[in-house]
mmCIF file of C-alpha atoms in Angstrom:
data_model
loop_
_atom_site.group_PDB
_atom_site.id
_atom_site.type_symbol
_atom_site.label_atom_id
_atom_site.label_comp_id
_atom_site.label_asym_id
_atom_site.label_seq_id
_atom_site.Cartn_x
_atom_site.Cartn_y
_atom_site.Cartn_z
ATOM 1 C CA MET A 1 -4.010 -16.220 -17.136
ATOM 2 C CA LYS A 2 -3.259 -19.889 -16.593
ATOM 3 C CA THR A 3 -1.684 -21.417 -13.483
ATOM 4 C CA ASN A 4 -0.621 -24.909 -12.541
ATOM 5 C CA VAL A 5 1.349 -26.448 -9.699
ATOM 6 C CA VAL A 6 4.372 -28.326 -11.031
ATOM 7 C CA GLU A 7 5.992 -29.465 -7.793
ATOM 8 C CA GLN A 8 5.240 -29.796 -4.106
ATOM 9 C CA ASN A 9 7.610 -30.604 -1.248
ATOM 10 C CA LYS A 10 6.870 -31.211 2.387
ATOM 11 C CA SER A 11 9.158 -29.410 4.805
ATOM 12 C CA THR A 12 9.755 -29.179 8.542
ATOM 13 C CA ASP A 13 11.473 -26.207 10.172
ATOM 14 C CA LEU A 14 13.728 -26.080 13.255
ATOM 15 C CA ASN A 15 10.679 -25.823 15.547
ATOM 16 C CA HIS A 16 9.161 -28.972 13.998
ATOM 17 C CA ASN A 17 6.446 -26.990 12.161
ATOM 18 C CA LYS A 18 5.331 -28.868 9.059
ATOM 19 C CA ASP A 19 4.466 -27.109 5.831
ATOM 20 C CA THR A 20 4.164 -27.861 2.133
ATOM 21 C CA VAL A 21 5.997 -25.727 -0.429
ATOM 22 C CA TYR A 22 4.549 -25.518 -3.946
ATOM 23 C CA SER A 23 6.133 -24.397 -7.219
ATOM 24 C CA GLN A 24 3.673 -22.760 -9.550
ATOM 25 C CA LYS A 25 4.033 -21.977 -13.277
ATOM 26 C CA ILE A 26 1.968 -19.049 -14.516
ATOM 27 C CA VAL A 27 1.205 -17.899 -18.037
ATOM 28 C CA ALA A 28 -0.145 -14.353 -17.891
ATOM 29 C CA LYS A 29 -1.164 -11.661 -20.334
ATOM 30 C CA ILE A 30 0.555 -8.265 -20.105
ATOM 31 C CA MET A 31 -2.089 -5.575 -19.607
ATOM 32 C CA ASN A 32 -0.139 -2.389 -20.460
ATOM 33 C CA GLY A 33 3.155 -1.017 -21.690
ATOM 34 C CA LYS A 34 5.332 -1.893 -24.653
ATOM 35 C CA TYR A 35 4.398 -5.591 -24.627
ATOM 36 C CA LYS A 36 0.636 -5.152 -24.039
ATOM 37 C CA GLY A 37 -1.322 -8.248 -25.083
ATOM 38 C CA LYS A 38 1.712 -10.576 -25.131
ATOM 39 C CA LEU A 39 1.975 -13.650 -22.918
ATOM 40 C CA ILE A 40 4.575 -13.894 -20.175
ATOM 41 C CA HIS A 41 5.851 -16.939 -18.291
ATOM 42 C CA LEU A 42 6.251 -16.560 -14.531
ATOM 43 C CA GLU A 43 7.234 -18.835 -11.678
ATOM 44 C CA ASN A 44 6.020 -18.593 -8.105
ATOM 45 C CA THR A 45 6.921 -20.535 -4.993
ATOM 46 C CA TYR A 46 4.468 -20.465 -2.103
ATOM 47 C CA SER A 47 3.806 -22.398 1.063
ATOM 48 C CA TYR A 48 0.569 -23.880 2.350
ATOM 49 C CA SER A 49 0.800 -21.656 5.433
ATOM 50 C CA GLY A 50 1.115 -18.530 3.273
ATOM 51 C CA ALA A 51 3.243 -16.868 5.939
ATOM 52 C CA TYR A 52 5.688 -15.114 3.604
ATOM 53 C CA ASP A 53 4.292 -15.794 0.158
ATOM 54 C CA GLN A 54 1.079 -16.146 -1.780
ATOM 55 C CA LYS A 55 -0.632 -18.495 -4.220
ATOM 56 C CA TYR A 56 -1.823 -16.707 -7.359
ATOM 57 C CA THR A 57 -5.014 -17.728 -9.136
ATOM 58 C CA VAL A 58 -6.592 -16.860 -12.465
ATOM 59 C CA GLY A 59 -7.872 -13.270 -12.331
ATOM 60 C CA THR A 60 -5.222 -11.942 -9.934
ATOM 61 C CA ASP A 61 -3.580 -8.754 -11.254
ATOM 62 C CA LEU A 62 0.175 -8.660 -10.614
ATOM 63 C CA PHE A 63 3.046 -6.174 -10.829
ATOM 64 C CA VAL A 64 5.825 -7.815 -12.838
ATOM 65 C CA SER A 65 9.417 -6.888 -13.737
ATOM 66 C CA LEU A 66 9.954 -7.931 -17.349
ATOM 67 C CA GLU A 67 13.008 -9.759 -18.693
ATOM 68 C CA LYS A 68 13.823 -11.016 -22.188
ATOM 69 C CA ASN A 69 15.647 -14.324 -22.325
ATOM 70 C CA SER A 70 17.926 -15.665 -25.067
ATOM 71 C CA GLN A 71 15.033 -17.212 -27.050
ATOM 72 C CA HIS A 72 13.317 -13.778 -27.162
ATOM 73 C CA ALA A 73 10.478 -15.056 -24.979
ATOM 74 C CA LEU A 74 9.162 -12.813 -22.252
ATOM 75 C CA SER A 75 9.658 -13.839 -18.665
ATOM 76 C CA GLY A 76 9.683 -11.876 -15.469
ATOM 77 C CA THR A 77 9.654 -11.658 -11.733
ATOM 78 C CA ILE A 78 6.496 -11.129 -9.704
ATOM 79 C CA GLU A 79 6.853 -7.969 -7.597
ATOM 80 C CA GLY A 80 3.474 -8.132 -5.863
ATOM 81 C CA VAL A 81 -0.290 -8.063 -6.204
ATOM 82 C CA LYS A 82 -1.929 -5.017 -7.794
ATOM 83 C CA ARG A 83 -4.355 -3.733 -5.150
ATOM 84 C CA ASP A 84 -4.858 -0.096 -6.142
ATOM 85 C CA THR A 85 -8.472 -0.694 -7.240
ATOM 86 C CA GLN A 86 -9.433 -2.016 -3.815
ATOM 87 C CA VAL A 87 -7.527 0.736 -1.990
ATOM 88 C CA THR A 88 -9.241 3.411 -4.102
ATOM 89 C CA ALA A 89 -12.660 1.853 -3.449
ATOM 90 C CA VAL A 90 -12.075 1.747 0.323
ATOM 91 C CA ALA A 91 -10.781 5.348 0.344
ATOM 92 C CA GLY A 92 -13.812 6.485 -1.670
ATOM 93 C CA LEU A 93 -16.173 4.660 0.696
ATOM 94 C CA PHE A 94 -14.408 6.254 3.691
ATOM 95 C CA ILE A 95 -14.841 9.737 2.189
ATOM 96 C CA LEU A 96 -18.523 9.117 1.356
ATOM 97 C CA ILE A 97 -19.295 7.850 4.862
ATOM 98 C CA LEU A 98 -17.392 10.765 6.426
ATOM 99 C CA LEU A 99 -19.382 13.224 4.315
ATOM 100 C CA ALA A 100 -22.706 11.466 5.008
ATOM 101 C CA ILE A 101 -22.220 11.383 8.759
ATOM 102 C CA GLY A 102 -20.150 14.510 9.343
ATOM 103 C CA ARG A 103 -21.606 16.744 6.633
ATOM 104 C CA LYS A 104 -19.817 20.127 6.921
ATOM 105 C CA GLN A 105 -17.420 18.946 9.656
ATOM 106 C CA GLY A 106 -16.756 15.770 7.664
ATOM 107 C CA PHE A 107 -15.832 17.889 4.644
ATOM 108 C CA TYR A 108 -13.472 19.988 6.769
ATOM 109 C CA SER A 109 -11.994 16.792 8.232
ATOM 110 C CA ILE A 110 -11.175 15.562 4.728
ATOM 111 C CA ILE A 111 -9.580 18.926 3.868
ATOM 112 C CA SER A 112 -7.615 18.742 7.130
ATOM 113 C CA LEU A 113 -6.438 15.222 6.285
ATOM 114 C CA PHE A 114 -5.106 16.335 2.898
ATOM 115 C CA ILE A 115 -3.427 19.417 4.395
ATOM 116 C CA ASN A 116 -1.799 17.211 7.044
ATOM 117 C CA ILE A 117 -0.529 14.818 4.353
ATOM 118 C CA VAL A 118 1.038 17.752 2.482
ATOM 119 C CA LEU A 119 2.543 19.063 5.748
ATOM 120 C CA LEU A 120 3.972 15.628 6.566
ATOM 121 C CA ILE A 121 5.571 15.325 3.142
ATOM 122 C CA GLY A 122 6.931 18.875 3.520
ATOM 123 C CA ALA A 123 8.327 18.122 6.980
ATOM 124 C CA LEU A 124 10.059 14.985 5.706
ATOM 125 C CA ASN A 125 11.504 16.903 2.755
ATOM 126 C CA VAL A 126 12.816 19.625 5.086
ATOM 127 C CA TYR A 127 14.429 17.017 7.327
ATOM 128 C CA LEU A 128 16.019 15.191 4.397
ATOM 129 C CA ALA A 129 17.107 18.354 2.552
ATOM 130 C CA LEU A 130 18.651 20.040 5.576
ATOM 131 C CA GLY A 131 20.727 17.233 7.016
ATOM 132 C CA ASN A 132 21.750 19.228 10.097
ATOM 133 C CA VAL A 133 18.173 19.836 11.368
ATOM 134 C CA SER A 134 17.005 17.875 14.384
ATOM 135 C CA LEU A 135 14.295 15.312 13.636
ATOM 136 C CA LEU A 136 12.713 16.127 16.990
ATOM 137 C CA ALA A 137 12.463 19.833 16.072
ATOM 138 C CA VAL A 138 10.860 19.026 12.715
ATOM 139 C CA CYS A 139 8.364 16.683 14.423
ATOM 140 C CA ILE A 140 7.473 19.260 17.073
ATOM 141 C CA VAL A 141 6.743 21.905 14.432
ATOM 142 C CA ALA A 142 4.732 19.390 12.395
ATOM 143 C CA VAL A 143 2.658 18.301 15.407
ATOM 144 C CA VAL A 144 1.875 21.911 16.329
ATOM 145 C CA LEU A 145 0.794 22.655 12.748
ATOM 146 C CA PHE A 146 -1.276 19.428 12.500
ATOM 147 C CA THR A 147 -3.074 20.232 15.743
ATOM 148 C CA VAL A 148 -3.773 23.899 15.036
ATOM 149 C CA ILE A 149 -4.924 23.395 11.449
ATOM 150 C CA SER A 150 -7.056 20.324 12.178
ATOM 151 C CA LEU A 151 -8.854 21.769 15.183
ATOM 152 C CA LEU A 152 -9.431 25.170 13.590
ATOM 153 C CA LEU A 153 -10.822 23.610 10.416
ATOM 154 C CA VAL A 154 -13.122 21.131 12.132
ATOM 155 C CA SER A 155 -14.265 23.178 15.138
ATOM 156 C CA GLY A 156 -13.916 26.738 13.851
ATOM 157 C CA ASN A 157 -12.192 29.766 15.357
ATOM 158 C CA GLN A 158 -13.825 29.733 18.794
ATOM 159 C CA GLU A 159 -12.669 29.987 22.368
ATOM 160 C CA LYS A 160 -13.382 26.255 22.864
ATOM 161 C CA THR A 161 -11.097 25.472 19.947
ATOM 162 C CA HIS A 162 -8.271 27.585 21.382
ATOM 163 C CA VAL A 163 -8.609 25.767 24.717
ATOM 164 C CA ALA A 164 -8.598 22.390 22.887
ATOM 165 C CA ILE A 165 -5.430 23.386 20.972
ATOM 166 C CA ILE A 166 -3.649 24.445 24.151
ATOM 167 C CA SER A 167 -4.691 21.320 26.056
ATOM 168 C CA THR A 168 -3.742 19.027 23.179
ATOM 169 C CA LEU A 169 -0.322 20.602 22.843
ATOM 170 C CA SER A 170 0.224 20.624 26.616
#
């Protein structure tokens, strides 16, 4: 990937905040799909403050919407930064630490987390599919299920767990 700044303009907003806006030309290599290995020309506008935009450097992986122009050259629009590698690494580290510290209870906590994610997706699908169902009713059922499943998995089927479920739901 190759980047260079082609233009910079100083600006002042209504609150007298000063900033510099840069226009950046990027030549990038497509990493997958039909045009894998081909070069693409992109443009990016970013500000020094970085409040609503971002400067891209060599080595940054991007999501791009492709377009073919009249000269059959590839161009596109930057949709965002590809961060799935970092997110996966952090999630993996979280799971390893949870297992190292929590051992058996950590394992059950991970299982509970995945069950709760599936329940949440199911609850949202029920709400969206049955348009006449109250969102509050769906949330109440989901919260009861989250609480019961999580506490039973992590703490086991004991009297203390039943008391914790009742007090949590109260």
